[in-house]
mmCIF file of C-alpha atoms in Angstrom:
data_model
loop_
_atom_site.group_PDB
_atom_site.id
_atom_site.type_symbol
_atom_site.label_atom_id
_atom_site.label_comp_id
_atom_site.label_asym_id
_atom_site.label_seq_id
_atom_site.Cartn_x
_atom_site.Cartn_y
_atom_site.Cartn_z
ATOM 1 C CA MET A 1 -45.837 4.316 -0.969
ATOM 2 C CA ILE A 2 -44.170 3.113 1.755
ATOM 3 C CA ASN A 3 -46.788 1.860 4.338
ATOM 4 C CA ARG A 4 -46.135 2.274 8.484
ATOM 5 C CA GLN A 5 -45.072 -1.340 9.045
ATOM 6 C CA SER A 6 -42.415 -0.813 6.506
ATOM 7 C CA HIS A 7 -41.304 2.469 8.048
ATOM 8 C CA ARG A 8 -41.174 0.739 11.303
ATOM 9 C CA LYS A 9 -38.642 -1.852 9.759
ATOM 10 C CA ASP A 10 -36.402 0.900 8.226
ATOM 11 C CA GLU A 11 -36.718 2.763 11.711
ATOM 12 C CA HIS A 12 -35.392 -0.503 13.469
ATOM 13 C CA VAL A 13 -32.466 -0.711 11.433
ATOM 14 C CA SER A 14 -31.427 2.820 11.984
ATOM 15 C CA LEU A 15 -32.101 2.805 15.319
ATOM 16 C CA ALA A 16 -30.200 -0.496 15.889
ATOM 17 C CA LYS A 17 -27.405 0.954 14.336
ATOM 18 C CA LYS A 18 -27.405 4.187 16.200
ATOM 19 C CA PHE A 19 -27.414 2.554 19.405
ATOM 20 C CA HIS A 20 -24.600 -0.260 18.276
ATOM 21 C CA GLN A 21 -22.342 -0.545 21.145
ATOM 22 C CA PRO A 22 -19.848 -2.646 22.942
ATOM 23 C CA SER A 23 -20.898 -6.020 24.257
ATOM 24 C CA GLN A 24 -22.765 -5.710 27.653
ATOM 25 C CA ALA A 25 -23.648 -9.231 27.340
ATOM 26 C CA GLY A 26 -21.224 -10.393 30.606
ATOM 27 C CA PHE A 27 -18.683 -11.931 28.825
ATOM 28 C CA ALA A 28 -15.994 -10.428 30.625
ATOM 29 C CA ASP A 29 -17.258 -11.991 33.779
ATOM 30 C CA LEU A 30 -15.303 -15.031 32.806
ATOM 31 C CA LYS A 31 -11.769 -15.794 31.821
ATOM 32 C CA PHE A 32 -10.587 -19.111 30.135
ATOM 33 C CA ILE A 33 -7.104 -20.119 32.168
ATOM 34 C CA PRO A 34 -4.276 -20.288 29.475
ATOM 35 C CA ASN A 35 -2.719 -23.015 28.258
ATOM 36 C CA GLY A 36 1.215 -22.404 27.849
ATOM 37 C CA LEU A 37 1.829 -25.838 26.241
ATOM 38 C CA PRO A 38 -1.425 -26.724 23.813
ATOM 39 C CA GLU A 39 0.295 -29.197 21.864
ATOM 40 C CA GLN A 40 -2.499 -27.960 19.270
ATOM 41 C CA ALA A 41 -2.360 -26.606 15.724
ATOM 42 C CA VAL A 42 -5.062 -24.446 13.541
ATOM 43 C CA ALA A 43 -5.275 -26.899 10.838
ATOM 44 C CA ASN A 44 -6.625 -29.677 13.433
ATOM 45 C CA ILE A 45 -9.585 -27.767 14.691
ATOM 46 C CA ASP A 46 -13.228 -28.776 14.027
ATOM 47 C CA LEU A 47 -15.518 -26.153 14.045
ATOM 48 C CA LYS A 48 -18.399 -28.361 13.158
ATOM 49 C CA THR A 49 -21.917 -28.300 15.003
ATOM 50 C CA SER A 50 -25.691 -28.845 14.594
ATOM 51 C CA LEU A 51 -28.510 -26.116 14.745
ATOM 52 C CA ALA A 52 -32.139 -27.710 14.308
ATOM 53 C CA GLY A 53 -31.291 -30.799 12.961
ATOM 54 C CA HIS A 54 -29.131 -28.953 10.519
ATOM 55 C CA SER A 55 -25.259 -29.286 10.190
ATOM 56 C CA LEU A 56 -23.176 -26.224 10.195
ATOM 57 C CA SER A 57 -19.457 -25.955 9.186
ATOM 58 C CA VAL A 58 -18.640 -23.137 11.743
ATOM 59 C CA PRO A 59 -20.747 -22.482 14.890
ATOM 60 C CA PHE A 60 -21.852 -19.092 14.266
ATOM 61 C CA TYR A 61 -24.511 -17.461 12.226
ATOM 62 C CA ILE A 62 -26.318 -14.317 10.947
ATOM 63 C CA GLU A 63 -29.007 -13.796 13.422
ATOM 64 C CA ALA A 64 -32.353 -12.429 12.398
ATOM 65 C CA MET A 65 -32.431 -8.724 11.674
ATOM 66 C CA THR A 66 -34.520 -7.459 8.946
ATOM 67 C CA GLY A 67 -37.148 -7.350 5.992
ATOM 68 C CA GLY A 68 -40.245 -5.657 5.143
ATOM 69 C CA SER A 69 -39.302 -2.293 3.062
ATOM 70 C CA PRO A 70 -37.227 -1.969 -0.205
ATOM 71 C CA TYR A 71 -34.007 -0.855 2.169
ATOM 72 C CA THR A 72 -34.484 -4.032 4.058
ATOM 73 C CA GLN A 73 -34.676 -5.833 0.791
ATOM 74 C CA LYS A 74 -31.268 -4.809 -0.154
ATOM 75 C CA LEU A 75 -29.924 -5.565 3.147
ATOM 76 C CA ASN A 76 -31.166 -9.090 2.882
ATOM 77 C CA GLN A 77 -29.662 -9.696 -0.285
ATOM 78 C CA GLN A 78 -26.313 -8.589 0.914
ATOM 79 C CA LEU A 79 -27.045 -10.779 3.875
ATOM 80 C CA GLY A 80 -27.659 -13.791 1.350
ATOM 81 C CA GLN A 81 -24.776 -13.411 -0.614
ATOM 82 C CA ILE A 82 -22.531 -13.178 2.514
ATOM 83 C CA ALA A 83 -24.104 -16.187 4.003
ATOM 84 C CA LYS A 84 -23.565 -17.766 0.872
ATOM 85 C CA GLU A 85 -19.667 -16.609 0.359
ATOM 86 C CA THR A 86 -18.739 -17.818 3.942
ATOM 87 C CA GLY A 87 -21.050 -21.038 4.229
ATOM 88 C CA LEU A 88 -22.994 -19.306 7.553
ATOM 89 C CA ALA A 89 -26.395 -19.862 7.976
ATOM 90 C CA LEU A 90 -28.795 -16.828 8.232
ATOM 91 C CA ALA A 91 -31.746 -15.939 9.641
ATOM 92 C CA LEU A 92 -34.368 -13.554 8.526
ATOM 93 C CA GLY A 93 -36.328 -10.826 10.477
ATOM 94 C CA SER A 94 -40.103 -11.291 11.349
ATOM 95 C CA ALA A 95 -41.863 -11.764 8.021
ATOM 96 C CA SER A 96 -45.150 -11.511 9.718
ATOM 97 C CA VAL A 97 -45.500 -8.367 7.780
ATOM 98 C CA ALA A 98 -45.039 -10.058 4.504
ATOM 99 C CA LEU A 99 -48.550 -12.018 5.126
ATOM 100 C CA LYS A 100 -50.268 -8.426 6.087
ATOM 101 C CA ASP A 101 -48.462 -6.790 2.761
ATOM 102 C CA PRO A 102 -47.775 -9.108 -0.165
ATOM 103 C CA ASP A 103 -45.550 -6.229 -1.767
ATOM 104 C CA SER A 104 -43.074 -6.799 1.208
ATOM 105 C CA ALA A 105 -42.589 -10.319 0.218
ATOM 106 C CA ALA A 106 -39.779 -10.086 -2.106
ATOM 107 C CA SER A 107 -37.683 -8.326 1.086
ATOM 108 C CA PHE A 108 -37.648 -11.970 2.358
ATOM 109 C CA THR A 109 -37.550 -13.897 -0.671
ATOM 110 C CA VAL A 110 -34.585 -12.353 -1.956
ATOM 111 C CA ALA A 111 -32.321 -14.411 0.568
ATOM 112 C CA ARG A 112 -33.121 -17.666 -1.088
ATOM 113 C CA GLU A 113 -32.870 -16.419 -4.208
ATOM 114 C CA THR A 114 -29.483 -15.301 -3.657
ATOM 115 C CA ASN A 115 -28.340 -18.135 -1.754
ATOM 116 C CA PRO A 116 -30.325 -21.384 -2.928
ATOM 117 C CA THR A 117 -28.433 -24.077 -1.087
ATOM 118 C CA GLY A 118 -27.367 -22.539 2.595
ATOM 119 C CA MET A 119 -29.708 -23.038 5.550
ATOM 120 C CA ILE A 120 -32.298 -20.110 6.122
ATOM 121 C CA MET A 121 -34.776 -19.707 8.998
ATOM 122 C CA GLY A 122 -37.593 -17.677 8.428
ATOM 123 C CA ASN A 123 -38.857 -15.788 11.870
ATOM 124 C CA VAL A 124 -42.339 -15.100 13.293
ATOM 125 C CA GLY A 125 -43.889 -13.859 16.620
ATOM 126 C CA ALA A 126 -45.231 -16.401 19.125
ATOM 127 C CA GLY A 127 -48.896 -14.842 18.404
ATOM 128 C CA VAL A 128 -49.011 -15.956 14.984
ATOM 129 C CA THR A 129 -51.353 -18.369 13.786
ATOM 130 C CA PRO A 130 -49.792 -21.953 13.015
ATOM 131 C CA ALA A 131 -50.999 -21.643 9.406
ATOM 132 C CA ALA A 132 -49.536 -18.282 9.027
ATOM 133 C CA ALA A 133 -46.235 -19.547 10.349
ATOM 134 C CA GLN A 134 -46.342 -22.382 7.773
ATOM 135 C CA ALA A 135 -47.099 -19.775 5.601
ATOM 136 C CA VAL A 136 -43.632 -18.156 6.255
ATOM 137 C CA VAL A 137 -41.673 -21.125 6.124
ATOM 138 C CA ASP A 138 -43.343 -21.559 2.579
ATOM 139 C CA LEU A 139 -42.632 -18.010 1.186
ATOM 140 C CA VAL A 140 -38.814 -18.137 2.441
ATOM 141 C CA GLN A 141 -38.243 -21.955 1.801
ATOM 142 C CA ALA A 142 -36.924 -22.057 5.530
ATOM 143 C CA ASP A 143 -35.085 -24.861 6.878
ATOM 144 C CA ALA A 144 -35.884 -23.968 10.332
ATOM 145 C CA LEU A 145 -38.363 -21.306 12.065
ATOM 146 C CA GLU A 146 -37.387 -19.057 14.680
ATOM 147 C CA VAL A 147 -40.504 -18.004 16.563
ATOM 148 C CA HIS A 148 -39.691 -15.110 18.962
ATOM 149 C CA LEU A 149 -41.002 -13.980 22.143
ATOM 150 C CA ASN A 150 -40.406 -10.026 22.932
ATOM 151 C CA VAL A 151 -43.316 -9.299 25.258
ATOM 152 C CA VAL A 152 -41.190 -6.116 26.721
ATOM 153 C CA GLN A 153 -40.647 -5.001 23.016
ATOM 154 C CA GLU A 154 -44.443 -4.924 22.272
ATOM 155 C CA LEU A 155 -44.971 -3.375 25.668
ATOM 156 C CA VAL A 156 -42.798 -0.447 25.050
ATOM 157 C CA MET A 157 -43.847 -0.230 21.039
ATOM 158 C CA PRO A 158 -46.290 2.346 20.659
ATOM 159 C CA GLU A 159 -48.143 0.387 18.582
ATOM 160 C CA GLY A 160 -47.370 -3.143 19.890
ATOM 161 C CA ASP A 161 -49.448 -6.121 21.461
ATOM 162 C CA ARG A 162 -50.905 -5.955 25.030
ATOM 163 C CA ASP A 163 -51.980 -9.623 25.281
ATOM 164 C CA PHE A 164 -50.011 -12.339 25.792
ATOM 165 C CA HIS A 165 -51.556 -15.502 26.000
ATOM 166 C CA TRP A 166 -48.645 -17.292 23.727
ATOM 167 C CA ALA A 167 -48.252 -20.830 25.539
ATOM 168 C CA THR A 168 -51.128 -22.965 23.579
ATOM 169 C CA ASN A 169 -50.598 -21.066 19.999
ATOM 170 C CA LEU A 170 -47.053 -21.739 20.612
ATOM 171 C CA GLN A 171 -47.230 -25.208 21.238
ATOM 172 C CA ASN A 172 -49.529 -25.867 18.167
ATOM 173 C CA ILE A 173 -46.891 -23.915 15.834
ATOM 174 C CA ILE A 174 -44.387 -26.358 17.132
ATOM 175 C CA ASN A 175 -46.604 -29.188 16.187
ATOM 176 C CA HIS A 176 -48.110 -27.672 12.772
ATOM 177 C CA VAL A 177 -45.106 -26.529 11.004
ATOM 178 C CA SER A 178 -43.071 -28.483 8.504
ATOM 179 C CA VAL A 179 -39.450 -27.847 9.759
ATOM 180 C CA PRO A 180 -38.050 -27.383 13.440
ATOM 181 C CA VAL A 181 -38.701 -24.571 15.230
ATOM 182 C CA ILE A 182 -36.191 -22.832 17.178
ATOM 183 C CA VAL A 183 -38.093 -20.499 20.143
ATOM 184 C CA LYS A 184 -35.896 -17.328 20.885
ATOM 185 C CA GLU A 185 -35.983 -14.108 22.898
ATOM 186 C CA VAL A 186 -35.174 -10.962 21.397
ATOM 187 C CA GLY A 187 -32.528 -9.553 23.779
ATOM 188 C CA PHE A 188 -34.190 -9.734 27.331
ATOM 189 C CA GLY A 189 -32.818 -13.358 28.153
ATOM 190 C CA LEU A 190 -34.654 -16.432 29.493
ATOM 191 C CA ASP A 191 -34.482 -18.229 32.686
ATOM 192 C CA GLN A 192 -34.413 -21.855 33.535
ATOM 193 C CA ASP A 193 -38.266 -22.123 34.197
ATOM 194 C CA THR A 194 -39.193 -20.311 30.772
ATOM 195 C CA ILE A 195 -36.822 -22.884 29.403
ATOM 196 C CA ARG A 196 -38.632 -25.918 31.029
ATOM 197 C CA LYS A 197 -42.136 -24.503 30.056
ATOM 198 C CA LEU A 198 -40.969 -23.791 26.298
ATOM 199 C CA HIS A 199 -39.095 -27.812 26.523
ATOM 200 C CA GLN A 200 -42.940 -28.848 28.016
ATOM 201 C CA LEU A 201 -44.612 -27.115 25.263
ATOM 202 C CA GLY A 202 -42.197 -29.184 22.796
ATOM 203 C CA ALA A 203 -39.537 -27.067 22.056
ATOM 204 C CA THR A 204 -36.162 -28.843 20.998
ATOM 205 C CA THR A 205 -34.463 -25.622 20.482
ATOM 206 C CA VAL A 206 -34.356 -22.395 22.238
ATOM 207 C CA ASN A 207 -32.076 -19.260 21.803
ATOM 208 C CA VAL A 208 -31.489 -17.482 25.022
ATOM 209 C CA GLY A 209 -31.493 -14.039 23.361
ATOM 210 C CA GLY A 210 -30.141 -12.256 26.333
ATOM 211 C CA LEU A 211 -29.607 -8.858 27.361
ATOM 212 C CA GLY A 212 -26.158 -7.052 26.087
ATOM 213 C CA GLY A 213 -26.699 -6.154 22.578
ATOM 214 C CA THR A 214 -29.111 -4.686 20.378
ATOM 215 C CA ASN A 215 -32.103 -3.221 22.719
ATOM 216 C CA PHE A 216 -35.299 -3.150 21.421
ATOM 217 C CA ALA A 217 -36.860 -1.457 24.842
ATOM 218 C CA GLN A 218 -34.177 1.332 24.206
ATOM 219 C CA ILE A 219 -35.614 1.498 20.469
ATOM 220 C CA GLU A 220 -38.971 1.328 21.162
ATOM 221 C CA ASN A 221 -38.804 3.802 23.840
ATOM 222 C CA PHE A 222 -36.986 6.175 21.664
ATOM 223 C CA ARG A 223 -39.894 6.053 18.855
ATOM 224 C CA ARG A 224 -42.510 6.833 21.652
ATOM 225 C CA LYS A 225 -43.456 10.649 21.820
ATOM 226 C CA ARG A 226 -42.157 10.980 25.488
ATOM 227 C CA LYS A 227 -39.269 8.730 25.569
ATOM 228 C CA GLU A 228 -40.766 7.804 28.989
ATOM 229 C CA MET A 229 -40.184 4.160 29.334
ATOM 230 C CA ALA A 230 -36.470 4.291 29.603
ATOM 231 C CA TYR A 231 -36.673 2.597 33.159
ATOM 232 C CA LEU A 232 -36.828 -0.706 31.105
ATOM 233 C CA GLU A 233 -33.885 -0.505 29.097
ATOM 234 C CA ASP A 234 -31.892 -2.857 31.649
ATOM 235 C CA TRP A 235 -34.942 -5.183 31.844
ATOM 236 C CA GLY A 236 -33.625 -9.183 31.786
ATOM 237 C CA LEU A 237 -30.899 -11.395 32.296
ATOM 238 C CA THR A 238 -27.421 -10.826 29.993
ATOM 239 C CA THR A 239 -26.598 -13.567 27.656
ATOM 240 C CA VAL A 240 -24.181 -15.047 29.909
ATOM 241 C CA GLN A 241 -26.720 -15.383 32.681
ATOM 242 C CA SER A 242 -29.410 -16.887 30.576
ATOM 243 C CA LEU A 243 -26.502 -19.455 29.190
ATOM 244 C CA TYR A 244 -25.820 -20.706 33.183
ATOM 245 C CA GLU A 245 -29.540 -20.883 33.404
ATOM 246 C CA ALA A 246 -30.140 -23.037 30.345
ATOM 247 C CA GLN A 247 -27.475 -25.388 31.617
ATOM 248 C CA GLN A 248 -29.812 -26.419 34.483
ATOM 249 C CA VAL A 249 -32.314 -27.826 31.483
ATOM 250 C CA PRO A 250 -31.370 -31.137 30.565
ATOM 251 C CA ASN A 251 -32.310 -32.431 26.683
ATOM 252 C CA ILE A 252 -32.914 -29.083 25.224
ATOM 253 C CA GLN A 253 -30.481 -27.548 22.105
ATOM 254 C CA VAL A 254 -29.443 -24.071 23.034
ATOM 255 C CA VAL A 255 -28.271 -21.283 20.866
ATOM 256 C CA ALA A 256 -26.865 -18.037 22.036
ATOM 257 C CA ALA A 257 -27.597 -14.545 20.709
ATOM 258 C CA GLY A 258 -27.576 -10.733 22.610
ATOM 259 C CA GLY A 259 -24.197 -8.574 22.526
ATOM 260 C CA ILE A 260 -21.732 -11.262 21.020
ATOM 261 C CA THR A 261 -19.355 -9.276 18.925
ATOM 262 C CA ASN A 262 -15.901 -10.941 18.685
ATOM 263 C CA PRO A 263 -14.470 -14.460 18.381
ATOM 264 C CA LEU A 264 -13.473 -14.609 21.984
ATOM 265 C CA GLU A 265 -17.227 -14.195 23.110
ATOM 266 C CA ILE A 266 -18.358 -16.761 20.546
ATOM 267 C CA ALA A 267 -15.758 -19.051 22.031
ATOM 268 C CA LYS A 268 -17.079 -18.399 25.570
ATOM 269 C CA ALA A 269 -20.817 -18.701 24.495
ATOM 270 C CA LEU A 270 -19.882 -22.183 23.179
ATOM 271 C CA TYR A 271 -17.865 -23.052 26.338
ATOM 272 C CA LEU A 272 -21.207 -22.135 28.290
ATOM 273 C CA GLY A 273 -23.290 -24.849 26.447
ATOM 274 C CA ALA A 274 -24.357 -22.846 23.041
ATOM 275 C CA ASP A 275 -24.359 -25.500 20.288
ATOM 276 C CA ALA A 276 -24.590 -22.268 17.701
ATOM 277 C CA VAL A 277 -24.150 -18.329 17.930
ATOM 278 C CA GLY A 278 -26.066 -15.666 16.561
ATOM 279 C CA ILE A 279 -24.527 -12.521 15.340
ATOM 280 C CA ALA A 280 -26.840 -9.557 14.365
ATOM 281 C CA SER A 281 -25.695 -5.958 15.153
ATOM 282 C CA GLU A 282 -21.865 -6.230 14.529
ATOM 283 C CA ILE A 283 -22.412 -8.050 11.036
ATOM 284 C CA LEU A 284 -25.199 -5.281 10.235
ATOM 285 C CA THR A 285 -22.942 -2.340 11.336
ATOM 286 C CA ASN A 286 -20.313 -3.716 9.366
ATOM 287 C CA LEU A 287 -22.354 -4.053 6.402
ATOM 288 C CA ILE A 288 -23.573 -1.096 6.353
ATOM 289 C CA ASP A 289 -20.464 0.977 6.947
ATOM 290 C CA ASN A 290 -18.100 -1.021 5.193
ATOM 291 C CA GLY A 291 -19.861 -3.118 2.548
ATOM 292 C CA VAL A 292 -20.527 -6.856 1.512
ATOM 293 C CA ALA A 293 -16.976 -7.713 0.786
ATOM 294 C CA ASP A 294 -15.321 -6.203 3.752
ATOM 295 C CA THR A 295 -18.073 -8.117 5.979
ATOM 296 C CA ILE A 296 -16.993 -11.483 4.316
ATOM 297 C CA GLN A 297 -13.318 -10.519 5.247
ATOM 298 C CA MET A 298 -14.459 -10.032 9.105
ATOM 299 C CA ILE A 299 -16.387 -13.546 9.134
ATOM 300 C CA GLN A 300 -13.375 -14.932 7.778
ATOM 301 C CA ASP A 301 -10.908 -13.289 10.374
ATOM 302 C CA TRP A 302 -13.703 -14.194 12.859
ATOM 303 C CA ILE A 303 -13.287 -17.917 11.679
ATOM 304 C CA TYR A 304 -9.533 -17.863 11.884
ATOM 305 C CA GLY A 305 -9.947 -16.328 15.249
ATOM 306 C CA LEU A 306 -12.008 -18.648 16.512
ATOM 307 C CA LYS A 307 -9.623 -21.451 15.942
ATOM 308 C CA SER A 308 -6.773 -19.317 17.116
ATOM 309 C CA ILE A 309 -8.777 -19.416 20.540
ATOM 310 C CA MET A 310 -9.247 -23.222 20.470
ATOM 311 C CA THR A 311 -5.322 -23.858 19.425
ATOM 312 C CA ALA A 312 -4.349 -21.694 22.266
ATOM 313 C CA LEU A 313 -6.367 -23.373 24.652
ATOM 314 C CA GLY A 314 -5.193 -26.941 23.530
ATOM 315 C CA VAL A 315 -8.667 -27.962 22.070
ATOM 316 C CA ARG A 316 -9.625 -29.645 18.881
ATOM 317 C CA ASN A 317 -13.587 -29.014 18.936
ATOM 318 C CA ILE A 318 -16.362 -27.665 20.833
ATOM 319 C CA ALA A 319 -16.687 -30.737 23.336
ATOM 320 C CA GLU A 320 -13.362 -30.323 24.113
ATOM 321 C CA LEU A 321 -13.442 -26.691 24.593
ATOM 322 C CA ARG A 322 -16.333 -27.169 27.388
ATOM 323 C CA ASN A 323 -14.138 -29.386 29.290
ATOM 324 C CA ARG A 324 -11.174 -26.056 30.011
ATOM 325 C CA PRO A 325 -10.989 -24.201 33.300
ATOM 326 C CA VAL A 326 -12.069 -20.803 33.617
ATOM 327 C CA VAL A 327 -12.693 -18.142 36.504
ATOM 328 C CA LEU A 328 -15.464 -16.042 37.141
ATOM 329 C CA ASN A 329 -15.680 -12.858 38.896
ATOM 330 C CA PRO A 330 -17.321 -11.872 41.996
ATOM 331 C CA THR A 331 -20.697 -10.240 40.097
ATOM 332 C CA LEU A 332 -20.758 -13.462 38.027
ATOM 333 C CA GLU A 333 -20.530 -15.664 41.018
ATOM 334 C CA SER A 334 -22.816 -14.130 43.302
ATOM 335 C CA TYR A 335 -25.713 -14.337 40.618
ATOM 336 C CA LEU A 336 -25.128 -17.951 39.986
ATOM 337 C CA ARG A 337 -24.814 -18.547 44.326
ATOM 338 C CA GLN A 338 -28.549 -16.287 44.553
ATOM 339 C CA ARG A 339 -29.686 -18.258 41.713
ATOM 340 C CA ASP A 340 -28.775 -21.724 43.319
ATOM 341 C CA ILE A 341 -26.789 -22.706 40.280
ATOM 342 C CA HIS A 342 -23.645 -25.020 39.869
ATOM 343 C CA THR A 343 -21.009 -25.331 37.699
ATOM 344 C CA ASN A 344 -18.268 -27.525 37.486
#
């Protein structure tokens, strides 16, 4: 028998696919200035980066999506296979359910069984105990742990949490677990003040998880009987706005996720300071619609696409990419001016 939590996990996958749409994360608000004489070649492009102390050959990865049911076990097995074949890191969905329901553990452990040597990240909410967080690390043999912040999702979720005293517990998780911690938003973005507070709590890597991709306020509102909380569906900062906010906080590694759907958006996220870029909905939708082999090909196409963009701009690596000029549209310029954010 499938329990209520497992059913909710399947609902989330179904609704994430149902509401999948083109990016609204703000990347159209900036444009690279082209370089007609780039003096560069695709063969020279170096995409290497690091994430939470681990070296990555490609600066994007499969962001947390799912787990907790027989159906999502199949998806995580397939995602593990895709990660293994492409060399991408893989983040799993929130595994707190596996601590409450041991029967669901296999839906998470299947990723490591499928991909024994790749980088795998566990995932828990900011309200779990440090011991539970470490138990998830041990369960999935994680190389890093994502701890997600999802206040608005919980408030809209019919069965969600209603108490959000997380700071001390989050600090204890960071200090307790045996692997690096990545503190991430789930689609509502992070402002600079929150990022500073996270840094003060000991976070060394944050994922801005901006508005513009999978919308958990929309998903959870759809699950409500009256569907009366649609007014929160545009809550938060876009991924682009969040990345500019993060630029104001020194000495913290930044990851981008939220509505990133193609290599050009990846390049723009890297330009804006992200060291790694998480992709969720685009990969999930393609996997369900077209299968494992086609998704592997899509990722390989993206790697070539990212190298092509960098070649066309005349840059060899991410550091050089960040020195290219861009132009911003008036809406983004207005946001930065009102927030007193200064850019080069």
